[in-house]
Amino acid sequence: MKLLTRYLLFALFGILSCYAHAQTTATGIEGKVLSENEVPADAATVRLLSYPDSAIIRTTISDKSGYFEFKALTPGSYFIQITKVGYRKQYTLRYQVVADNSIKTPDISLIPITKQLKEITITDKREFVEVRPDKTVLNVDKSIVASGNSILDVLRTAPGVKVMNDEVIFKGGQKALIAINGKTVLLSGDQLSDLLKSYQSANVSQVELISNPSAKYDAAGGGLINIVLKKNKELGLRVSVFESASIGDKYKLNTGFSANYRTEKFNLFGNYNFSQNKIPRTWDINRNILMDDVVSGYDVKYLGTTVAKNHNFNIGADFIVKPGHNIGVLVTGYVNPVKVDKTNTTNLTANGILDSTITSLSTINRRIDNINYNLNYKGTFGKDKDHTLSADFDLSEYDRRSFENLRNDFLNVNRIAYRNPVFFEVTSPADINIKSFKVDYSKKIGEKGSFETGVKYSDVNSDNQIDFEELVNNQYTLVPSLTDHFTYKERIKAGYVNYTNTIGKADITIGVRAEETNANRKSFNPDRVADTSYFNLFPTAQVVYEVNDKHELTFNYNRRIGRPNYQDLNPFVAYIDKYAYSTGNPFLRPQYTNAFEFSDTYLGKYKATVGVNLINAFYTTVYLQNDVTGVYTTTKNNFGNRYQYNAEFNIPVEVTSWWQISNYLSGSIEKYTYNAETAQTKHAYDMLLQVNQTFVITPELKAEFNGSYETPTYFGIKSYREQYYFSAGLSQAINTYGSVKLAMSDIFNTYVDRYNTRFMNLDLKGREKAGTRFVTLSFTYRFGNQSVKSARKRVGGAVDEQTRLSGSSSEN
């Protein structure tokens, strides 16, 4: 409690941001920038940013009197960023611009940076974590420890985000709706994590954590995580290259480049990334079954080594047909060849005495080819440009080929074979086709209001085959019980309306999304059909109330759906040995979440949030165990309801002018109720503390130290032990165009999942550890115009469907 009290007291202090509103005859914002002693600050860079997405609208320079002005603005919400060499970066709060009115800001006083303090020099630094009423922003490009790491590694450290078995979990314990520059990642299972690992932090500017997306977005997922790649800002050509190498738990190699060329009418952009990683993963699972006074033990030790090569590219262009009308095309591609070598040893014991051993050796060669096409349009209409129309068409083709050789050996207590080995060959191709089309329309209403509406249609077809063959009499023969063909067809029709307005000091957004889903799941062996059709309404509401120039209160409500990943529905059986399998569940149903959230943002930097998540038909990974045969199967099931009550605190602390700390603290109380009559209600508690410390040693040399600690907790059917890890790094700037960074992740090699469960008839204990300790050296350099305007940020139509290509995979 003492520690929590101290953090809460920190939230009482900060820097007062200025806000004012005055009227003139023009539509715009003007003001004055001052340096120390109230002296006008000339040549300060003043950027006008849209609220709440922080997109750069315009940039200007203050004149000799410190004066700046933005004229002829479109009515809306904005805020301002001011930078000047030798001074700290300043932000204002939000300004609401209305037609035929101008805002004159109070004078903005810059805070000088101390040039030397105890032999430590500091420079301007954007905060690593920024909090806003509607979202939290992680400035990844300002993190040294993130250098040379992948987006998936970055998400592991994001406030309020968990990565469990390479699946990204966000609000309400649901998988997140993930986008990269508004476009969703098109992957499945391990391939999703492989792609996220191929996108390097050198290309990432920000991660936006949005707990309450509006009704405009798909209702799926526990909130939206948008990964924003680095942007360029003005006309001209810009090229960036990066290289990184990591050694530790095996190795990671990454290389890539990005380019952007823009004229007044045309913008061409693209990038290419290549990575090759060799990462180990270990599992230790111990099961006990008590029958007839005999405790049968099944102790599994697994070692898998994955060598993954990732080729990732995108190329696109934006065309300005005429002012206010843009057409864009985008092609993204992904090729992922992977080799997985697995060794699995199962020791069978009776009352603690070794009886026999089964060893499994497996090699998987897998390749995924994925290509996605997007055609989009956006235009503004009307005398006052108060009508906006946009449209997106997406086509995604996903092709997966996998071949596995598997051998089982059976040994007695003396490690001597007591029967002939068993050989299997497994071929499992998969093809997924996604078509999506959506249209969005918005209109400004009055001076402060707006209305949005839109429709979307998506069509998903998935075709999966598995041929499981056993070597019999020197010839491979199909095993009927393990061979199958599975098809999945899904049609989703959706429409939404949104209304936004400002009433007094409150910004209000309300909306509702309607989605009709028709799905057909068919398994040919055995012959099973699961037709599901359902219609749902998903309301959303957000109220942001400005108490004064220090406090903004925010209330959010949304109802969301968690549809199963396509792989979770696939009933194919993955064979490990005669006692261990994993499979999908074609009868898995969606889960639904009602989320309520209230937050207080103080001085634009401190934020406290309390919330409630009510999750019905909650599903997660479970183990189905047959006590007689000893066989257990890993799958996913809807098994009950989950109730979560949580609190979060974002608390930045400036210890000195050269030492800054960003703190994230969260706590939750949860209750699980289960459908099975013999399963008891479970209560759980959790607390997570993440600390990011930055040190500025010289203008060119910086250091960073990160730490994370989570108390013992409970999720689904598992009790997890505490988890903690630490990382650190150094960064050396090379003039103004590049940098060299040296970082070490998971310094003490403590990032490990340790758990146990006694759910129903289970008595299971596990330990899972992936390679996480690496020393990484990375190099980044930029060429050409350093302020090229970026590609128009947009969201395609196949957001939800493409995200659901992510799913659990048995090929670990």
Tab-separated table of C-alpha atoms in Angstrom, residues 515-799:
chain	number	residue	atom	x	y	z
A	515	GLU	CA	-23.555	-7.268	-37.742
A	516	GLU	CA	-25.220	-10.310	-39.281
A	517	THR	CA	-23.022	-13.402	-39.484
A	518	ASN	CA	-23.700	-16.534	-41.532
A	519	ALA	CA	-21.112	-19.299	-41.174
A	520	ASN	CA	-20.836	-22.882	-42.348
A	521	ARG	CA	-18.262	-25.273	-40.888
A	522	LYS	CA	-17.933	-28.724	-42.427
A	523	SER	CA	-15.672	-31.596	-41.477
A	524	PHE	CA	-15.600	-34.603	-43.824
A	525	ASN	CA	-14.078	-37.166	-41.417
A	526	PRO	CA	-16.225	-37.579	-39.478
A	527	ASP	CA	-19.015	-35.988	-41.493
A	528	ARG	CA	-20.070	-33.027	-39.351
A	529	VAL	CA	-21.729	-29.739	-40.259
A	530	ALA	CA	-22.080	-26.747	-37.948
A	531	ASP	CA	-24.193	-23.952	-39.408
A	532	THR	CA	-24.282	-20.782	-37.355
A	533	SER	CA	-26.200	-17.608	-38.085
A	534	TYR	CA	-26.606	-14.747	-35.665
A	535	PHE	CA	-27.436	-11.064	-35.607
A	536	ASN	CA	-26.004	-8.639	-33.026
A	537	LEU	CA	-26.080	-4.978	-32.116
A	538	PHE	CA	-22.924	-3.418	-30.693
A	539	PRO	CA	-23.482	-0.009	-29.056
A	540	THR	CA	-20.602	2.302	-28.137
A	541	ALA	CA	-20.488	5.535	-26.169
A	542	GLN	CA	-17.774	7.952	-25.115
A	543	VAL	CA	-18.006	11.179	-23.140
A	544	VAL	CA	-14.931	13.365	-22.628
A	545	TYR	CA	-15.620	16.152	-20.134
A	546	GLU	CA	-13.140	18.984	-19.612
A	547	VAL	CA	-13.392	19.826	-15.914
A	548	ASN	CA	-10.771	22.562	-16.229
A	549	ASP	CA	-7.442	23.112	-17.919
A	550	LYS	CA	-5.928	20.364	-15.728
A	551	HIS	CA	-8.538	17.602	-15.721
A	552	GLU	CA	-10.376	15.696	-18.419
A	553	LEU	CA	-12.801	12.962	-17.394
A	554	THR	CA	-13.663	10.176	-19.846
A	555	PHE	CA	-16.425	7.583	-19.735
A	556	ASN	CA	-16.486	4.686	-22.206
A	557	TYR	CA	-18.931	1.886	-22.869
A	558	ASN	CA	-18.841	-0.715	-25.611
A	559	ARG	CA	-20.145	-4.158	-26.436
A	560	ARG	CA	-17.813	-6.341	-28.470
A	561	ILE	CA	-17.589	-9.834	-29.909
A	562	GLY	CA	-14.683	-12.255	-29.827
A	563	ARG	CA	-14.997	-14.538	-32.831
A	564	PRO	CA	-12.796	-17.637	-32.850
A	565	ASN	CA	-9.726	-17.601	-35.059
A	566	TYR	CA	-10.164	-19.782	-38.126
A	567	GLN	CA	-7.470	-22.143	-36.863
A	568	ASP	CA	-9.348	-22.548	-33.560
A	569	LEU	CA	-12.300	-23.990	-35.518
A	570	ASN	CA	-10.207	-26.444	-37.529
A	571	PRO	CA	-10.789	-29.957	-36.089
A	572	PHE	CA	-7.527	-31.412	-37.410
A	573	VAL	CA	-5.627	-33.445	-34.848
A	574	ALA	CA	-1.959	-32.672	-34.266
A	575	TYR	CA	-0.217	-35.792	-32.984
A	576	ILE	CA	2.649	-35.496	-30.504
A	577	ASP	CA	2.697	-39.029	-29.111
A	578	LYS	CA	0.083	-41.649	-28.198
A	579	TYR	CA	-0.819	-39.679	-25.027
A	580	ALA	CA	-0.810	-36.087	-26.309
A	581	TYR	CA	-2.812	-34.376	-29.059
A	582	SER	CA	-4.068	-30.927	-29.952
A	583	THR	CA	-7.078	-30.023	-32.078
A	584	GLY	CA	-9.480	-27.243	-33.000
A	585	ASN	CA	-13.155	-27.089	-32.098
A	586	PRO	CA	-15.617	-26.562	-34.990
A	587	PHE	CA	-18.418	-25.923	-32.476
A	588	LEU	CA	-16.617	-23.092	-30.678
A	589	ARG	CA	-18.935	-20.101	-30.224
A	590	PRO	CA	-18.109	-16.389	-30.070
A	591	GLN	CA	-17.713	-14.683	-26.724
A	592	TYR	CA	-19.280	-11.311	-25.898
A	593	THR	CA	-17.941	-8.505	-23.739
A	594	ASN	CA	-19.671	-5.533	-22.150
A	595	ALA	CA	-17.000	-3.052	-21.058
A	596	PHE	CA	-17.395	0.026	-18.849
A	597	GLU	CA	-14.471	2.387	-18.230
A	598	PHE	CA	-13.988	5.679	-16.400
A	599	SER	CA	-10.730	7.653	-16.441
A	600	ASP	CA	-9.249	10.945	-15.260
A	601	THR	CA	-6.460	12.523	-17.298
A	602	TYR	CA	-4.508	15.118	-15.312
A	603	LEU	CA	-2.240	17.731	-16.875
A	604	GLY	CA	-2.251	15.754	-20.120
A	605	LYS	CA	0.220	13.197	-18.707
A	606	TYR	CA	-1.166	11.419	-15.633
A	607	LYS	CA	-4.060	9.029	-16.071
A	608	ALA	CA	-6.108	6.881	-13.691
A	609	THR	CA	-8.686	4.415	-14.996
A	610	VAL	CA	-11.205	2.055	-13.410
A	611	GLY	CA	-13.236	-0.409	-15.422
A	612	VAL	CA	-15.505	-3.434	-15.482
A	613	ASN	CA	-15.529	-6.159	-18.161
A	614	LEU	CA	-18.332	-8.720	-18.275
A	615	ILE	CA	-17.482	-11.577	-20.646
A	616	ASN	CA	-20.100	-14.171	-21.592
A	617	ALA	CA	-19.336	-17.545	-23.228
A	618	PHE	CA	-15.665	-16.972	-22.403
A	619	TYR	CA	-13.340	-19.354	-24.259
A	620	THR	CA	-9.684	-20.177	-23.873
A	621	THR	CA	-7.261	-23.100	-24.167
A	622	VAL	CA	-8.253	-26.131	-22.095
A	623	TYR	CA	-7.015	-29.705	-21.612
A	624	LEU	CA	-9.428	-32.612	-22.049
A	625	GLN	CA	-8.106	-35.655	-20.213
A	626	ASN	CA	-9.253	-39.280	-20.375
A	627	ASP	CA	-8.303	-40.774	-17.016
A	628	VAL	CA	-8.601	-44.356	-18.301
A	629	THR	CA	-6.366	-44.055	-21.370
A	630	GLY	CA	-4.180	-41.235	-20.012
A	631	VAL	CA	-4.641	-39.260	-23.242
A	632	TYR	CA	-5.010	-35.491	-23.006
A	633	THR	CA	-6.019	-33.159	-25.829
A	634	THR	CA	-5.354	-29.442	-26.041
A	635	THR	CA	-8.232	-27.475	-27.568
A	636	LYS	CA	-10.399	-24.388	-26.999
A	637	ASN	CA	-13.803	-24.426	-25.377
A	638	ASN	CA	-16.515	-22.047	-24.209
A	639	PHE	CA	-16.624	-22.960	-20.567
A	640	GLY	CA	-18.245	-20.131	-18.617
A	641	ASN	CA	-18.323	-16.439	-17.816
A	642	ARG	CA	-15.603	-14.053	-16.689
A	643	TYR	CA	-16.067	-10.913	-14.588
A	644	GLN	CA	-13.170	-8.470	-14.348
A	645	TYR	CA	-12.840	-5.337	-12.198
A	646	ASN	CA	-9.672	-3.395	-12.863
A	647	ALA	CA	-7.760	-0.188	-12.188
A	648	GLU	CA	-4.851	1.324	-14.143
A	649	PHE	CA	-2.457	4.195	-13.444
A	650	ASN	CA	-0.048	5.896	-15.856
A	651	ILE	CA	2.367	7.943	-13.736
A	652	PRO	CA	5.398	9.654	-15.330
A	653	VAL	CA	7.992	11.018	-12.910
A	654	GLU	CA	10.807	13.449	-13.734
A	655	VAL	CA	13.421	12.741	-11.060
A	656	THR	CA	15.858	15.259	-12.541
A	657	SER	CA	16.115	17.003	-15.881
A	658	TRP	CA	18.233	14.095	-17.175
A	659	TRP	CA	16.415	11.174	-15.519
A	660	GLN	CA	12.804	10.380	-16.335
A	661	ILE	CA	10.631	7.443	-15.273
A	662	SER	CA	7.424	6.197	-16.863
A	663	ASN	CA	5.355	3.992	-14.562
A	664	TYR	CA	2.375	1.806	-15.410
A	665	LEU	CA	0.519	0.105	-12.572
A	666	SER	CA	-2.564	-2.078	-12.947
A	667	GLY	CA	-4.568	-4.274	-10.622
A	668	SER	CA	-7.608	-6.482	-11.119
A	669	ILE	CA	-10.079	-8.669	-9.281
A	670	GLU	CA	-11.653	-11.434	-11.364
A	671	LYS	CA	-14.267	-14.132	-11.024
A	672	TYR	CA	-14.761	-17.157	-13.279
A	673	THR	CA	-17.997	-19.162	-13.298
A	674	TYR	CA	-17.969	-22.456	-15.191
A	675	ASN	CA	-20.662	-24.356	-17.079
A	676	ALA	CA	-19.516	-27.734	-15.737
A	677	GLU	CA	-21.397	-28.618	-12.566
A	678	THR	CA	-18.314	-30.073	-10.880
A	679	ALA	CA	-16.182	-26.972	-11.524
A	680	GLN	CA	-16.131	-24.456	-8.692
A	681	THR	CA	-16.262	-20.685	-9.100
A	682	LYS	CA	-12.769	-19.223	-9.097
A	683	HIS	CA	-11.690	-15.821	-7.756
A	684	ALA	CA	-8.401	-14.275	-8.849
A	685	TYR	CA	-6.259	-11.207	-8.197
A	686	ASP	CA	-3.496	-9.642	-10.238
A	687	MET	CA	-1.126	-6.669	-10.099
A	688	LEU	CA	1.332	-5.564	-12.771
A	689	LEU	CA	4.040	-2.905	-12.504
A	690	GLN	CA	6.056	-1.749	-15.528
A	691	VAL	CA	8.812	0.836	-15.142
A	692	ASN	CA	10.719	2.512	-17.979
A	693	GLN	CA	13.676	4.718	-17.019
A	694	THR	CA	15.569	6.942	-19.459
A	695	PHE	CA	18.871	8.742	-18.875
A	696	VAL	CA	20.414	11.430	-21.091
A	697	ILE	CA	24.179	11.297	-20.570
A	698	THR	CA	25.238	13.602	-23.437
A	699	PRO	CA	23.272	15.086	-26.340
A	700	GLU	CA	24.266	12.028	-28.395
A	701	LEU	CA	24.463	9.294	-25.746
A	702	LYS	CA	21.364	7.980	-23.951
A	703	ALA	CA	20.566	5.012	-21.727
A	704	GLU	CA	17.412	3.120	-20.836
A	705	PHE	CA	16.436	0.546	-18.229
A	706	ASN	CA	13.123	-1.344	-18.187
A	707	GLY	CA	11.615	-3.597	-15.564
A	708	SER	CA	8.362	-5.529	-15.251
A	709	TYR	CA	6.843	-7.480	-12.364
A	710	GLU	CA	3.514	-9.306	-12.241
A	711	THR	CA	2.164	-11.003	-9.135
A	712	PRO	CA	0.885	-14.578	-9.182
A	713	THR	CA	-2.431	-14.657	-11.041
A	714	TYR	CA	-5.061	-16.887	-12.627
A	715	PHE	CA	-6.352	-17.056	-16.208
A	716	GLY	CA	-8.867	-19.468	-17.729
A	717	ILE	CA	-8.097	-22.677	-15.853
A	718	LYS	CA	-4.456	-22.035	-14.896
A	719	SER	CA	-2.786	-20.507	-11.842
A	720	TYR	CA	0.359	-18.650	-12.938
A	721	ARG	CA	3.369	-17.890	-10.774
A	722	GLU	CA	4.884	-14.413	-10.576
A	723	GLN	CA	6.735	-13.160	-13.643
A	724	TYR	CA	9.471	-10.546	-13.877
A	725	TYR	CA	12.220	-9.453	-16.260
A	726	PHE	CA	14.623	-6.574	-16.913
A	727	SER	CA	16.176	-5.039	-20.038
A	728	ALA	CA	18.660	-2.221	-20.675
A	729	GLY	CA	20.319	-0.374	-23.552
A	730	LEU	CA	22.550	2.437	-24.827
A	731	SER	CA	22.059	4.664	-27.885
A	732	GLN	CA	24.672	6.760	-29.679
A	733	ALA	CA	23.462	9.271	-32.280
A	734	ILE	CA	25.401	9.690	-35.538
A	735	ASN	CA	24.965	13.349	-36.533
A	736	THR	CA	21.270	13.912	-37.228
A	737	TYR	CA	20.729	11.042	-39.640
A	738	GLY	CA	21.444	7.813	-37.813
A	739	SER	CA	22.113	5.946	-34.627
A	740	VAL	CA	23.831	2.886	-33.195
A	741	LYS	CA	22.139	1.076	-30.327
A	742	LEU	CA	23.282	-1.711	-28.037
A	743	ALA	CA	20.611	-3.416	-25.924
A	744	MET	CA	20.180	-6.524	-23.811
A	745	SER	CA	16.731	-8.041	-23.340
A	746	ASP	CA	15.677	-10.189	-20.382
A	747	ILE	CA	19.029	-9.695	-18.667
A	748	PHE	CA	18.539	-12.418	-16.045
A	749	ASN	CA	16.671	-14.814	-18.373
A	750	THR	CA	13.590	-14.782	-16.125
A	751	TYR	CA	10.837	-14.308	-18.733
A	752	VAL	CA	9.102	-17.662	-18.265
A	753	ASP	CA	5.547	-18.954	-17.829
A	754	ARG	CA	5.078	-21.274	-14.847
A	755	TYR	CA	1.612	-22.585	-14.060
A	756	ASN	CA	-0.486	-25.368	-12.603
A	757	THR	CA	-4.123	-26.415	-12.743
A	758	ARG	CA	-6.466	-28.648	-10.811
A	759	PHE	CA	-9.472	-27.892	-12.977
A	760	MET	CA	-11.975	-30.778	-12.770
A	761	ASN	CA	-9.991	-34.025	-13.252
A	762	LEU	CA	-6.696	-32.316	-14.098
A	763	ASP	CA	-3.589	-32.343	-11.945
A	764	LEU	CA	-1.100	-30.601	-14.201
A	765	LYS	CA	1.977	-28.432	-13.777
A	766	GLY	CA	3.813	-26.690	-16.621
A	767	ARG	CA	6.775	-24.512	-17.477
A	768	GLU	CA	7.132	-22.818	-20.876
A	769	LYS	CA	10.188	-20.817	-21.922
A	770	ALA	CA	11.048	-19.253	-25.258
A	771	GLY	CA	14.412	-17.721	-26.089
A	772	THR	CA	14.216	-14.140	-24.815
A	773	ARG	CA	17.722	-13.148	-23.668
A	774	PHE	CA	19.639	-11.450	-26.477
A	775	VAL	CA	22.336	-8.850	-26.882
A	776	THR	CA	21.383	-6.749	-29.906
A	777	LEU	CA	23.444	-4.314	-31.948
A	778	SER	CA	21.432	-2.220	-34.395
A	779	PHE	CA	22.233	0.502	-36.894
A	780	THR	CA	19.817	2.937	-38.589
A	781	TYR	CA	20.558	5.608	-41.171
A	782	ARG	CA	18.397	7.948	-43.253
A	783	PHE	CA	19.110	9.490	-46.650
A	784	GLY	CA	17.457	12.247	-48.637
A	785	ASN	CA	14.916	14.839	-47.540
A	786	GLN	CA	14.327	14.312	-43.827
A	787	SER	CA	10.783	15.680	-43.809
A	788	VAL	CA	8.907	13.935	-46.596
A	789	LYS	CA	5.121	13.764	-46.150
A	790	SER	CA	3.959	10.220	-45.533
A	791	ALA	CA	1.442	8.065	-47.288
A	792	ARG	CA	-2.177	8.745	-46.437
A	793	LYS	CA	-3.062	6.658	-43.417
A	794	ARG	CA	-6.058	4.452	-44.085
A	795	VAL	CA	-7.880	1.371	-42.875
A	796	GLY	CA	-8.864	-1.326	-45.352
A	797	GLY	CA	-12.121	-3.239	-45.313
A	798	ALA	CA	-10.929	-6.683	-44.209
A	799	VAL	CA	-9.795	-5.679	-40.733
